Structure formats: structure tokens, C-alpha cells
Coordinates of C-alpha atoms in Angstrom, one line a residue:
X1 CA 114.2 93.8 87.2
X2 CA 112.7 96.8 85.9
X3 CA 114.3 100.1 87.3
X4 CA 113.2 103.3 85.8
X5 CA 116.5 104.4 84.1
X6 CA 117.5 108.3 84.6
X7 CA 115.8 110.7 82.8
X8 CA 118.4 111.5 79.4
X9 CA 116.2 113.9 78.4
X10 CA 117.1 116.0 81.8
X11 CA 119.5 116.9 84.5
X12 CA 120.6 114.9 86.8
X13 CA 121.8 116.1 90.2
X14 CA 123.9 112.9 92.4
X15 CA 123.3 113.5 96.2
X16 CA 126.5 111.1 97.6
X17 CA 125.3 109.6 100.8
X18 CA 127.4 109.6 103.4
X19 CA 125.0 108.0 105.6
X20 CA 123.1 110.8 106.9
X21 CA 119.3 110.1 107.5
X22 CA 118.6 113.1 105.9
X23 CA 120.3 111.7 102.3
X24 CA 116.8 111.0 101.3
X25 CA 115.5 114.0 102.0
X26 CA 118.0 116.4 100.4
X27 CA 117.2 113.9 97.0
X28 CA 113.5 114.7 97.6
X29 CA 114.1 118.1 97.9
X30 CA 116.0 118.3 94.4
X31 CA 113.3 116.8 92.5
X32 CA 110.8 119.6 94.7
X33 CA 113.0 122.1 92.5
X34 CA 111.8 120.0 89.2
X35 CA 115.8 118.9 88.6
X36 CA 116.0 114.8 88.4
X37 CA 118.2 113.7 91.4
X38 CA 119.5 110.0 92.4
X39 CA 121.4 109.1 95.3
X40 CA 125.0 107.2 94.9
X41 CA 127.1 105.8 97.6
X42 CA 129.9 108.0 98.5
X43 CA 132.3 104.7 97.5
X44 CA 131.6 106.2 93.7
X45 CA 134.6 106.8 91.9
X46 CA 135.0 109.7 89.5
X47 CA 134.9 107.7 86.4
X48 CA 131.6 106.5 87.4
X49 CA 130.4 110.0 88.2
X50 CA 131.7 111.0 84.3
X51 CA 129.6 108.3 82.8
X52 CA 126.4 109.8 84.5
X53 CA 127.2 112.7 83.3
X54 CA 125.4 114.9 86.3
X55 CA 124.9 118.4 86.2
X56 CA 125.7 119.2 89.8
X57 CA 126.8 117.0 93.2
X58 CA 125.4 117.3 96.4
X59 CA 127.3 115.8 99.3
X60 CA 125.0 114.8 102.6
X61 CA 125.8 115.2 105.9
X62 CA 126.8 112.0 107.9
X63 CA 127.1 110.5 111.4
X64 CA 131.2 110.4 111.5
X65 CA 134.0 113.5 112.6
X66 CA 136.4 113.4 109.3
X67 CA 138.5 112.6 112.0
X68 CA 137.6 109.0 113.0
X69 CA 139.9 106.4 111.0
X70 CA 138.2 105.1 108.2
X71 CA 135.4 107.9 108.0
X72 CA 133.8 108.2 104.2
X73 CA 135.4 110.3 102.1
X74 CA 135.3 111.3 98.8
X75 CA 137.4 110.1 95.7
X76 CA 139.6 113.2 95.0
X77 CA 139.6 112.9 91.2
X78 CA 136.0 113.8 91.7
X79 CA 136.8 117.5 92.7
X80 CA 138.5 118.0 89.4
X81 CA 135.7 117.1 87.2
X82 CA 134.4 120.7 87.2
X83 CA 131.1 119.9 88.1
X84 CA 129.1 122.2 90.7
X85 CA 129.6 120.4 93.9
X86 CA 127.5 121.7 97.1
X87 CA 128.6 120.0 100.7
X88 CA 125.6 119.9 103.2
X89 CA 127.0 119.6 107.1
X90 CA 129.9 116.6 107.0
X91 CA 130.0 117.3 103.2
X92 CA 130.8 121.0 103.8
X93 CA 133.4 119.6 106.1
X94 CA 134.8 117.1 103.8
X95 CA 135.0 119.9 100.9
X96 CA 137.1 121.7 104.0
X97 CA 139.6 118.6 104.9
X98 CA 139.8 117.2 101.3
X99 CA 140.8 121.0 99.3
X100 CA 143.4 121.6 102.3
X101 CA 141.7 123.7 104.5
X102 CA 140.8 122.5 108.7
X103 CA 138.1 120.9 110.0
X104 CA 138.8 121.2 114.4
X105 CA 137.1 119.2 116.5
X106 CA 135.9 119.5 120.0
X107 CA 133.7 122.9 120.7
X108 CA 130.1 122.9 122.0
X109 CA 128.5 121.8 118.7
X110 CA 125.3 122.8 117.3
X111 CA 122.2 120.9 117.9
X112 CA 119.4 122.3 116.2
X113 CA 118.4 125.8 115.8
X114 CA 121.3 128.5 115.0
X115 CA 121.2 132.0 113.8
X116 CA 123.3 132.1 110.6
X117 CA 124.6 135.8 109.6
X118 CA 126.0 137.0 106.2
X119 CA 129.1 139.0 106.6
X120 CA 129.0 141.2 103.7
X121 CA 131.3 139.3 101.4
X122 CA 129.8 138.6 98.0
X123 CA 127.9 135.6 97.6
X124 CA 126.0 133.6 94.7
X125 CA 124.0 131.3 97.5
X126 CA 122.6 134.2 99.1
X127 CA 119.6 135.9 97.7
X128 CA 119.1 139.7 98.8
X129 CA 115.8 139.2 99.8
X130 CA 117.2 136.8 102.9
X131 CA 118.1 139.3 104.9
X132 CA 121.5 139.6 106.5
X133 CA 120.6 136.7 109.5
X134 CA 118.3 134.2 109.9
X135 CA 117.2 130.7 111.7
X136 CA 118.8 128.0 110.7
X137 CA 119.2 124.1 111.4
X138 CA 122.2 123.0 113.0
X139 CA 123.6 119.4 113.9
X140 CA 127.2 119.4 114.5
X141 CA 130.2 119.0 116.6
X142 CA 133.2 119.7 114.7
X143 CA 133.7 122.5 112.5
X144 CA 135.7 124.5 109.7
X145 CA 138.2 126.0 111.4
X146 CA 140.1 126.9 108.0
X147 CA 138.7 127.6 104.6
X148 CA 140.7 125.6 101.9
X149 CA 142.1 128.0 99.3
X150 CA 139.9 130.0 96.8
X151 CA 137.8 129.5 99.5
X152 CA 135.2 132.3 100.9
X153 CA 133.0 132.5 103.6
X154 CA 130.2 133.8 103.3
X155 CA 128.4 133.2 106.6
X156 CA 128.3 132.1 110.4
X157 CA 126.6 131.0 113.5
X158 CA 128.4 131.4 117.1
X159 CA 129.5 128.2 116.8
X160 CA 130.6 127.8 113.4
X161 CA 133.2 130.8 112.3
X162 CA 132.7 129.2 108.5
X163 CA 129.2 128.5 108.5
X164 CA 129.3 129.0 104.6
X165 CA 132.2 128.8 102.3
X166 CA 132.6 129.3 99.0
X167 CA 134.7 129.0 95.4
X168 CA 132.7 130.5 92.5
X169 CA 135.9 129.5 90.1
X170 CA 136.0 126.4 90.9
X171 CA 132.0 125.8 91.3
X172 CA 132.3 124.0 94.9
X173 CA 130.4 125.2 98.0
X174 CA 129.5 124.4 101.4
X175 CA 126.9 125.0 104.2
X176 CA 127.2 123.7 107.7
X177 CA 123.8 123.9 108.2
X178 CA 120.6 121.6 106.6
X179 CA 119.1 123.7 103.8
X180 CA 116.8 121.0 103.2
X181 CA 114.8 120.2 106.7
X182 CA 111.6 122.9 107.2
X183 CA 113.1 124.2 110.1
X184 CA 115.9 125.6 107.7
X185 CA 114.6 129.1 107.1
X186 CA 115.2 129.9 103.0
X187 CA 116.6 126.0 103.0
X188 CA 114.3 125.2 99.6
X189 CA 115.7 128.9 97.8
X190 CA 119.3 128.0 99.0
X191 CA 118.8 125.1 97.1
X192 CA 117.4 126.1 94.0
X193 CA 120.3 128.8 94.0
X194 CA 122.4 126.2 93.7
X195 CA 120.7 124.0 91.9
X196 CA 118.8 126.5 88.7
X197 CA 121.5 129.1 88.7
X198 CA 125.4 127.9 89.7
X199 CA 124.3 124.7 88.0
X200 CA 122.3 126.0 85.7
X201 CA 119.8 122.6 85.5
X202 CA 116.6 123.5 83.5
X203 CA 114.2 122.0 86.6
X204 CA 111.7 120.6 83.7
X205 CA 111.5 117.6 85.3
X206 CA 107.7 117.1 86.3
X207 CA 105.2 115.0 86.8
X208 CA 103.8 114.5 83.6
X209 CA 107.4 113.8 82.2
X210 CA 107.5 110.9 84.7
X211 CA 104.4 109.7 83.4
X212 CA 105.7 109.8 79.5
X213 CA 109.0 108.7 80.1
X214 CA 107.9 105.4 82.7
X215 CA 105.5 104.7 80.3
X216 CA 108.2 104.6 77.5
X217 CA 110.7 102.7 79.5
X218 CA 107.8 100.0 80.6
X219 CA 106.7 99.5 77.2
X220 CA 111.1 99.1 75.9
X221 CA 111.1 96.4 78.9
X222 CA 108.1 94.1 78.7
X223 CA 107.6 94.7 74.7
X224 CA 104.9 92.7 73.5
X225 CA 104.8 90.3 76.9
X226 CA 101.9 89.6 79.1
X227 CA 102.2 91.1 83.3
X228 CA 100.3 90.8 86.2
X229 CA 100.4 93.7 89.0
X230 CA 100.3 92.3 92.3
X231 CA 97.6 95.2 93.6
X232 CA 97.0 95.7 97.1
X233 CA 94.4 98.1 96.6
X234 CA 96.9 100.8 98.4
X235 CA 98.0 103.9 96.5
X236 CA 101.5 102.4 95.4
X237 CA 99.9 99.1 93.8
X238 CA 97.2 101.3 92.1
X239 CA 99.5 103.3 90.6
X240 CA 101.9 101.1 89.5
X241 CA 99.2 99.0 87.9
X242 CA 97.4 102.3 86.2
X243 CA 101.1 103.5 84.9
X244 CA 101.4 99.9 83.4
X245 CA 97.9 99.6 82.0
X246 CA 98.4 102.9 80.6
X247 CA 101.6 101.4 78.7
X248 CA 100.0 98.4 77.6
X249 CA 96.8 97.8 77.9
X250 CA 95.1 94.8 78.1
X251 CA 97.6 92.7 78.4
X252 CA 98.1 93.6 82.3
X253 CA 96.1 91.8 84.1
X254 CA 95.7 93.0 88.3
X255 CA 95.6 90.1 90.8
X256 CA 93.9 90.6 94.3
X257 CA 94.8 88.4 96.8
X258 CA 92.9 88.8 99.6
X259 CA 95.2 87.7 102.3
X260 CA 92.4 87.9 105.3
X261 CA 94.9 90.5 106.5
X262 CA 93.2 93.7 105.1
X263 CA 90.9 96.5 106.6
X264 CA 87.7 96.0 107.6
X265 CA 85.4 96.4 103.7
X266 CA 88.7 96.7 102.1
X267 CA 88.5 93.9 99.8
X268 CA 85.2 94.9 98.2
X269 CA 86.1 98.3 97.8
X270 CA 89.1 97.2 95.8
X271 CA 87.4 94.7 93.6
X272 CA 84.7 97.7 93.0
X273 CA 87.4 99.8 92.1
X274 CA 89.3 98.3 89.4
X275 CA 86.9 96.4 87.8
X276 CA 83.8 98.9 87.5
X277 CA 85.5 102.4 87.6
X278 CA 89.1 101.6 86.3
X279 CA 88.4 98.7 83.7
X280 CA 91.4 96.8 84.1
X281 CA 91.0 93.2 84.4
X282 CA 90.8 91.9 87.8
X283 CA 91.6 88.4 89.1
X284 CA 90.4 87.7 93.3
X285 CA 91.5 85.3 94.9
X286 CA 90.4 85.0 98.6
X287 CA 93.4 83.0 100.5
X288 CA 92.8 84.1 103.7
X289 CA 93.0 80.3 105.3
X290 CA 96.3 79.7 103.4
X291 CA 97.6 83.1 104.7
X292 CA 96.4 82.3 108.6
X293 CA 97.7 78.5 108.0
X294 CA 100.8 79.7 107.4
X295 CA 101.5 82.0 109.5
X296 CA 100.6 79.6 112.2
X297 CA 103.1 79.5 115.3
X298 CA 105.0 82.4 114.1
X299 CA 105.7 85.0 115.9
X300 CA 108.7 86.7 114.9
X301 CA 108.7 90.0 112.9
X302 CA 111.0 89.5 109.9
X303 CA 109.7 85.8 109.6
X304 CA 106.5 87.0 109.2
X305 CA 107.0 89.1 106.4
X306 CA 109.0 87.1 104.6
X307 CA 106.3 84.1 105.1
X308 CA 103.3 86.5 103.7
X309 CA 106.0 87.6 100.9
X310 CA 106.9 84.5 99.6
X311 CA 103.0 82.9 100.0
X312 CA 102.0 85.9 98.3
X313 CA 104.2 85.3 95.4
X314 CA 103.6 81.3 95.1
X315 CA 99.9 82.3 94.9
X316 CA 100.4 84.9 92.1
X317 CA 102.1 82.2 90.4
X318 CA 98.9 79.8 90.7
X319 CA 96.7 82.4 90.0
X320 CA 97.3 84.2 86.5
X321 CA 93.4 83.6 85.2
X322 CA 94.7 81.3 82.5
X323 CA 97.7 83.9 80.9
X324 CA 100.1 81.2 80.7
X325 CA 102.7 83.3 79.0
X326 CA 102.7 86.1 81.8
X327 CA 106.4 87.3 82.2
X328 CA 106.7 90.0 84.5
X329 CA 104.9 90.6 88.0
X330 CA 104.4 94.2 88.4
X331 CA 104.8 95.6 92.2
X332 CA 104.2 99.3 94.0
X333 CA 108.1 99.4 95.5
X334 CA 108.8 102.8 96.2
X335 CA 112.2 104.2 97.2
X336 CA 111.1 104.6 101.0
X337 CA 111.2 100.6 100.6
X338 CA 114.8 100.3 98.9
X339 CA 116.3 102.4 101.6
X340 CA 114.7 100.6 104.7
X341 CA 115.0 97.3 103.4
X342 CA 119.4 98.1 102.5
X343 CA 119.2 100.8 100.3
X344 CA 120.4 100.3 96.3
X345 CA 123.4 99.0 96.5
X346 CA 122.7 97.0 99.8
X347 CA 124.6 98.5 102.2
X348 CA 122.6 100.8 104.0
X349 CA 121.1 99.0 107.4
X350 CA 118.0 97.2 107.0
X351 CA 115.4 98.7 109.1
X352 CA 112.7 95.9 108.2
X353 CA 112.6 94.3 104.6
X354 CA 109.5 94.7 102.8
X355 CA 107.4 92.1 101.7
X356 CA 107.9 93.7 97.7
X357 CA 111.6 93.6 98.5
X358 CA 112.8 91.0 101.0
X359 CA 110.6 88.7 101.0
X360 CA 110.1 87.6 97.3
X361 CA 111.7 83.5 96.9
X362 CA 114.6 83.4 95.3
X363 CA 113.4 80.8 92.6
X364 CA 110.3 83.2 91.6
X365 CA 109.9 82.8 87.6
X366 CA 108.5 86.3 87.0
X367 CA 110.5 89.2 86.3
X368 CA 109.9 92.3 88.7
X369 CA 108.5 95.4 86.5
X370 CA 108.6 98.3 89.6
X371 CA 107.8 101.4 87.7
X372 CA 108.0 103.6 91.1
X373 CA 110.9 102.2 92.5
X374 CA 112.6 105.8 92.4
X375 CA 110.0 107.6 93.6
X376 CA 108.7 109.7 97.1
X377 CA 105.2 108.7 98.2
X378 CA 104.2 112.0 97.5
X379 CA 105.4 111.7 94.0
X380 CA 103.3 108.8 93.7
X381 CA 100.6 110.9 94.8
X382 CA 101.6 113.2 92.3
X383 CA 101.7 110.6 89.7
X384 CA 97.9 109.0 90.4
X385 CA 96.5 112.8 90.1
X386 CA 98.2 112.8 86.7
X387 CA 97.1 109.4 85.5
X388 CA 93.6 110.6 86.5
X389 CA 93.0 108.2 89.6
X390 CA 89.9 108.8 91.9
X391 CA 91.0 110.7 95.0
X392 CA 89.5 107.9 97.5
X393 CA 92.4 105.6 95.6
X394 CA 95.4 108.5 95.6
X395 CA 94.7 109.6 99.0
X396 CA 94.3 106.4 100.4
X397 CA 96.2 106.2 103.4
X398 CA 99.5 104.2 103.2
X399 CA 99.3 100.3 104.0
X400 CA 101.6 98.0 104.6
X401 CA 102.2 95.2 102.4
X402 CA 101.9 92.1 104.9
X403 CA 98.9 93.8 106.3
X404 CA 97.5 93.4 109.7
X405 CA 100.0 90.7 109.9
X406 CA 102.4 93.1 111.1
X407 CA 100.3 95.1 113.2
X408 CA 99.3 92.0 115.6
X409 CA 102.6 91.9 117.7
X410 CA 102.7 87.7 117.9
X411 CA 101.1 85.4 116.4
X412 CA 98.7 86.2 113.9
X413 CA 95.0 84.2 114.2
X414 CA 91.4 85.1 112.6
X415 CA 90.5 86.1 115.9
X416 CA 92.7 88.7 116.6
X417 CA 92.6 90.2 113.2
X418 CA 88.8 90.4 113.9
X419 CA 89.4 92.9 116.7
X420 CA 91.9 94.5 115.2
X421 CA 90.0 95.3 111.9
X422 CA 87.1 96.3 114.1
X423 CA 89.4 99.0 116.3
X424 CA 91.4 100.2 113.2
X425 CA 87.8 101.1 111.3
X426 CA 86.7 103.2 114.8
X427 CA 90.3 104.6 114.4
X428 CA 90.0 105.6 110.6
X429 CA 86.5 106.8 111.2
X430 CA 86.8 109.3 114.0
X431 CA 90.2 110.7 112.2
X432 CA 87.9 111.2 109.1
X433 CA 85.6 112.7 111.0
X434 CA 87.5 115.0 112.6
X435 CA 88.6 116.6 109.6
X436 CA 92.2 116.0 110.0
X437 CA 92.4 113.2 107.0
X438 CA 94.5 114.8 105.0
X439 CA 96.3 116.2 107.5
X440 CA 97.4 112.8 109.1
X441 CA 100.3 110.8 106.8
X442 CA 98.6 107.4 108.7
X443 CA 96.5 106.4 111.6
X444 CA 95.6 103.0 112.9
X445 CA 95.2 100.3 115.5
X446 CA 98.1 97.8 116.7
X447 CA 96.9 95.0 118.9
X448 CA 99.7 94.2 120.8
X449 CA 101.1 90.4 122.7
X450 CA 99.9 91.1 126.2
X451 CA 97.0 91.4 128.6
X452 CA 96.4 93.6 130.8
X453 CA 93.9 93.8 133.8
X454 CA 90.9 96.0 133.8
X455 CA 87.4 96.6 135.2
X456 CA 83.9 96.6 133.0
X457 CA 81.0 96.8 135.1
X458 CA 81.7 94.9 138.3
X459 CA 83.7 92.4 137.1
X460 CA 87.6 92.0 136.7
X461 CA 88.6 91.5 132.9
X462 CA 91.9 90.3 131.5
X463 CA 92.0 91.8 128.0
X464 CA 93.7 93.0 125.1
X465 CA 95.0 96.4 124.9
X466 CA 94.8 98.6 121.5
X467 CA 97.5 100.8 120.6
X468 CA 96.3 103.9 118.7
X469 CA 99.7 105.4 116.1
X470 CA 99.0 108.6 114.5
X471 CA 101.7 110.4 112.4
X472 CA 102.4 113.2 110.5
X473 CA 105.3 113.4 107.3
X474 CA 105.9 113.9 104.1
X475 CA 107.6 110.9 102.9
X476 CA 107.6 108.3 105.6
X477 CA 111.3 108.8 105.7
X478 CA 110.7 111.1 108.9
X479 CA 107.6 111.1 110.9
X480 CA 106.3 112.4 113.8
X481 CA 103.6 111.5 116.2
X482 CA 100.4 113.4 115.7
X483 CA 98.8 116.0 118.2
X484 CA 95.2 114.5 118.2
X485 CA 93.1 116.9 120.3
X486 CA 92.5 115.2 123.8
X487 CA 88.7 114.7 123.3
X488 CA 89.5 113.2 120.1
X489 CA 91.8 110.5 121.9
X490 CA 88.8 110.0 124.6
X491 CA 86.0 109.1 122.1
X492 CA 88.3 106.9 120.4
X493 CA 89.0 104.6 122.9
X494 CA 85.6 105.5 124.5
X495 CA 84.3 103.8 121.3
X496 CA 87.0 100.9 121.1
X497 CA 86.1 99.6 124.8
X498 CA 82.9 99.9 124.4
X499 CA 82.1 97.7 121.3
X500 CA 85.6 95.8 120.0
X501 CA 85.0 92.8 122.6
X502 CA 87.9 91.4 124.3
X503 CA 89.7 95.1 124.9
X504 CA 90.1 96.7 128.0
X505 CA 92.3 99.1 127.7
X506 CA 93.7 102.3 124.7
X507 CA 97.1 103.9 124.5
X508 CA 98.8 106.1 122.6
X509 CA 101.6 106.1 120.5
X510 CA 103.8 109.4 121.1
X511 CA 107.0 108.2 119.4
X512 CA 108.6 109.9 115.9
X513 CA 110.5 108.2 113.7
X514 CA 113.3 108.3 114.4
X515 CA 114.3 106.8 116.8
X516 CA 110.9 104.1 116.1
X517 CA 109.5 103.6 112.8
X518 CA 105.8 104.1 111.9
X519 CA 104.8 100.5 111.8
X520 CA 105.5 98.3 115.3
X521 CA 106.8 95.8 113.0

């Protein structure tokens, strides 16, 4: 499997996960600051940590009290390494409980936003131009009763006496509050504080360094090999196969299968694409009967994707235009995908497993190439604009990989993808008509297993109903549900009654993520 290495050429920062939801985001936030981050399990031992050779440590926050038997922790030797070491929330209170100061429990906790206040002692997180109190966001129960020795603080909230602690000699620090969410005020500068001046990391990691370097460690891995990209026509797939054609050449070859699960004029737009305006050889195979034939009867999630996965696989396998010599099969994973699907080293829960990561056979004879496997979607993004992708392709709204498959709740039949590509289009087309595009991370139709009653004319109906989900993020990691003006929402499902037959009825989907996940399946 091809996983972009780290960077040696810059910095690395480790963010040790200790389960927070929010791991992700404090990674993502790192590489905002140009510095190179990857995120460890907090199981890493300090002899691993040394062989990385990081420039700084950035402990999460997590769902456990340091109290509760068998709670993460961190191995000791680490703290000894003399590396800068920042501890967000449960890592501020693990620097606490670990270096011998007291972490009490019980107290009204903090949930959400807090007013944090500087109490004059000298600090090198704080900035001058913060001010001497500001918003914060909180989400805690216990707290740092006790600063460990060496220890300062720096800061607090009613409801956290240490709110900020510090040891300049020893380079460690810790924050009770979540620097990296938006509703953090200064979160992004207490970061970089950290992270450009304790540290000292250069933050001359950027996108066009990803570019060079991925196309380096691509050409070291498939040499003078043949691949095949297994494109989608989605942003990830298109990327990935422009970052691979870019590294060598012609002798990437892009498959299309068309699955009869896509969007409605989705396959010739993607066959347009890459063969006219891209030039990279494209092979299109339309298995749409094989797709619906096997899906037949199935109505279960997870089986579902894994059934579209593994078919999707056997017919890259039968499909390969005649390059009989084709060694590695190159796919759009991004890191979104590793997490939800077990994270890295497998131990993170599995939200759903994605057809590019849980649902590839066991036997398959190609060797995965997954050039944006440690990449944020926005990255990507990033990454298209710099390989010089057309903005209908880098923009393109994200897709999943099993397609309408699993947005049909049941079984999956030509029929009801028929309706279902018809509503999404009146879904995609009022958004983009609306203006609010860009402003949406996705939008689209679910058709879901039930009926419902309804009236048309004079006459009773028994039909399907359409769920409209609109959300707004930044990484798909967090998401939530879109405030689509009212009389946006009415000629919507105005439009989708009116001319998707065998609908009777709209609803709207006002769940974030979490506690639901942008796809229904």
C-alpha cells in the first residue's frame, strides 16, 4: 500500500489522540499553520516518538476523567524527551496528573462557551494583542485543581482556576479550553504561538510541496510499473489520478465504471472530462446491470458497500484496456475515510467502512497507490487548484463512493435510482441557483424505505417520500445542517412533487454530525 511517507524535508508536529472527536481537527488545524502534523495513538511509546523525530506534541482532549481506571495516559519517558509538548482539555489535564500536580473532579463543568482571563503573570502563549479576557470553548467536568511544579498559570474561567498552565524550562503547556474549534476566540494564534515560536517549526509546508514531494514518493513506489486509477469522477478520484498522471504519465490509465448508481448526466460529464480536457487515457465501462444484479435483495448498509466495493474491484480487474502488466490500482482515500472506517492503526470505531477502504476483497492482485490518504478534503481542494484542475472538477461537491446505493435506504432497484437521480438534480439545481454552492459542503436527495399517504388532486396516493440533507463544514469530520431560506425549502419540494413521479411527500434533514453522519448510510 502506498502511504505518503512524512515530509523529511519539514517539521512534523504528532497530535496523540486520546480519542477526542476533535483529534482530527486539531491535526487539520496544524497543517492550517503550514507545519506538517500526523496523528499517533496515545499507546506510542517514547522510543517510537524519538524515531519520528517531531518538532513539537500536541495532546487532544478525550471523553474519559483521568480518574476512571484504565483511562489513556501517556508513556512517562515521553515528558523527558524535551520536546515542546502542548495538552488541549484532557491533555492539559493529563500534563496536570502525570508531572504531580491535581486534577479534582466533580464541580459544575464547562459546556461550551467560557470567558477565559489572563492574570498578569508572564506568558509565551499569550499574544498582547489578545486582550486580557476573551470567549472561549469549554467542554469539561473535571479540572486542575493543582499545577504540577515549574508549573504557571497563566489564565482562568469561573470554573477552571488553571485554565492555562505553563513551564517555559521545560517546554510543556496546557490549555483547558479548545484552541482549535472557531468558536475559540484567538484559538488559530494560540496555536501558531505554540507551534512557530516555542517550537520553533519553520510552517513551510504548503501546497505545492505536497504536490512535489507526492509526486516524488509515487514515482519511488510504482518505478517504471503500469496503474490504473479507479476515478469516480468526484474531486478525490480526480485528483488522485491528476497527481499520478503528473508523476508518470502515460502509463496511468483512468477506469470509469459506471455503476448505474451516479447522478443524473454524471457519467458523460466525466468521460468529457478526462478524455477531451485532461488527456489522460480513459477506459468506460458501463456495468450498471451487474451493479443492480448484485445488489439484488440486499438491504443492509454495510453489506451494501462492501458488495459495490468488492464488484467494483473485480471489474477493474477485468477491465484494464489490454495493460496486462498493471500493478497498482490508484484510489481517492482521504483521511476523513481512514478515521471513519477504524482510523490508522484500526482502533478507532468504525462509523461505516468505505467502499476504498472496507470493502476492497482480500485476494485483490493490485497494489493500492492512495496518494491523499493523509490529507483534509479541503487540502485536496487545495491540491486540484495547484495541479491546475478546472473548478467544475475541484469544486465538485463530495460523493460517495457506493453512490446512490447508499442513499436509497433498502434495496437498491433501477427504479428507485430513477427517482432519486431525478430529485437529487432539482436538489443540486435550486442550491446552485440560489447562490449558496459554495457555501454548502453537500446537498442532496435520500429516498428512504417507506410510504407514506398523501393527496394529489382528488385522489389518495401512497408514495415515496424524499429526504432533502443540506450541510455545512469544513472537513466532513464535523458538519452541520444547513439554514436553507424557507422559500428555498418550498420550491424544492414544490418542484420534486410536482414532476419526480411516485413522491408524495419532502422533508428536511436538521441533524449535525455528530450525533448523525452526513450520509444516511
Amino acid at each position: 500500500m502506498l502511504t505518503p511517507p512524512r515530509p523529511a524535508l519539514h517539521d512534523t508536529v504528532l497530535v496523540v489522540d486520546f480519542g477526542a472527536q476533535y483529534a482530527q481537527l486539531i491535526a487539520r488545524r496544524v497543517r492550517e499553520a503550514q507545519v506538517y502534523s500526523e496523528i499517533v495513538p496515545h499507546r506510542i511509546t517514547a522510543d517510537q516518538v524519538r524515531n519520528k523525530s517531531p518538532r513539537a506534541i500536541i495532546l487532544s482532549g478525550g471523553p474519559k476523567s483521568v480518574h476512571v481506571e484504565g483511562s489513556p495516559a501517556l508513556d512517562p519517558a515521553i515528558w523527558d524527551l524535551g520536546i515542546p509538548i502542548l495538552g488541549i482539555c484532557y491533555g492539559c489535564q493529563l500534563v496536570a496528573q502525570q508531572l504531580g500536580g491535581t486534577v479534582a473532579r466533580g464541580g459544575r463543568g464547562e459546556y461550551g462557551r467560557a470567558s477565559l482571563t489572563r492574570n498578569g503573570a508572564h506568558s509565551r502563549l499569550f499574544e498582547d494583542g489578545m486582550g486580557a479576557g476573551f470567549e472561549v470553548w469549554m467542554s469539561h467536568f473535571d479540572f486542575v485543581s493543582e499545577v504540577p511544579p515549574g508549573f504557571t498559570t497563566t489564565a482562568s474561567t469561573p470554573d477552571a482556576p488553571n485554565a492555562v498552565i505553563e513551564d517555559p524550562v521545560r517546554g510543556i503547556y496546557g490549555v483547558q479550553h479548545h484552541p482549535e474549534v472557531a468558536h475559540s476566540r484567538h484559538g488559530q494564534r494560540f496555536l501558531q504561538k505554540f507551534l512557530l515560536e516555542i517550537a520553533g517549526c519553520a510552517g513551510d509546508w504548503t501546497m505545492s510541496s505536497i504536490v512535489d514531494e507526492q509526486v516524488a514518493a509515487i514515482r519511488d513506489k510504482v518505478g517504471h510499473e503500469r496503474a490504473i486509477c479507479g476515478l469516480s469522477g468526484g474531486v478525490d478520484s480526480s485528483v488522485a489520478a491528476a497527481l499520478v498522471h503528473r508523476a508518470i504519465g502515460s502509463r496511468l490509465t483512468c477506469v470509469y465504471v459506471d455503476t448505474g448508481l451516479m447522478r443524473r448526466g454524471e457519467s458523460e460529464q466525466v468521460v468529457e472530462t478526462f478524455r477531451r480536457t485532461m488527456g489522460i487515457e480513459l477506459i468506460h465501462v458501463d456495468a450498471g446491470a451487474r451493479f443492480f444484479g448484485a445488489l439484488r435483495g440486499i438491504t443492509e448498509p454495510e453489506a451494501k458497500r462492501k458488495t459495490i466495493g468488492e464488484l467494483f474491484v473485480r471489474i477493474f480487474e477485468e477491465n484494464t484496456g489490454g495493460i496486462t502488466d498493471a500493478k497498482f490500482l490508484v484510489q481517492g482515500t482521504l483521511y476523513p475515510d481512514i478515521v471513519e472506517s477504524g482510523g490508522q492503526d484500526g482502533t478507532a470505531a468504525v462509523i461505516k467502512s468505505h467502499h476504498n477502504v472496507g470493502g476492497l476483497p482480500e485476494d485483490m492482485t493490485l497494489e493500492l497507490c492512495e496518494p491523499l490518504r493523509t490529507l483534509f478534503k479541503d487540502e485536496v481542494r487545495k491540491v486540484g487548484r495547484e495541479l491546475g484542475l478546472p473548478d467544475d472538477i475541484v469544486w465538485r461537491q463530495p460523493f460517495p463512493g457506493p453512490g446512490l446505493g447508499v442513499r436509497i435506504i433498502g434495496e437498491v432497484t433501477p427504479e428507485k435510482v430513477e427517482v432519486l437521480q431525478h430529485a437529487d438534480a432539482i436538489v443540486r439545481e435550486e442550491i446552485r441557483g440560489a447562490g449558496l454552492e459554495r457555501e454548502i459542503w453537500q446537498s442532496f436527495a435520500v429516498l428512504a424505505d417507506i410510504r407514506s399517504v398523501g393527496v394529489m388532486g382528488d385522489e389518495r396516493t401512497y408514495g415515496w417520500p424524499i429526504i432533502i440533507r443540506a450541510v455545512t463544514s469544513d472537513d466532513a469530520m464535523t458538519a452541520d445542517w444547513a439554514r436553507l431560506p424557507h422559500e428555498l425549502l418550498e420550491k424544492m419540494s414544490g418542484r420534486i412533487i410536482n414532476e419526480v413521479a411516485g413522491i408524495n411527500r419532502v422533508v428536511y434533514d436538521v441533524t449535525s454530525k455528530p450525533p448523525g453522519t452526513i450520509e444516511w448510510e
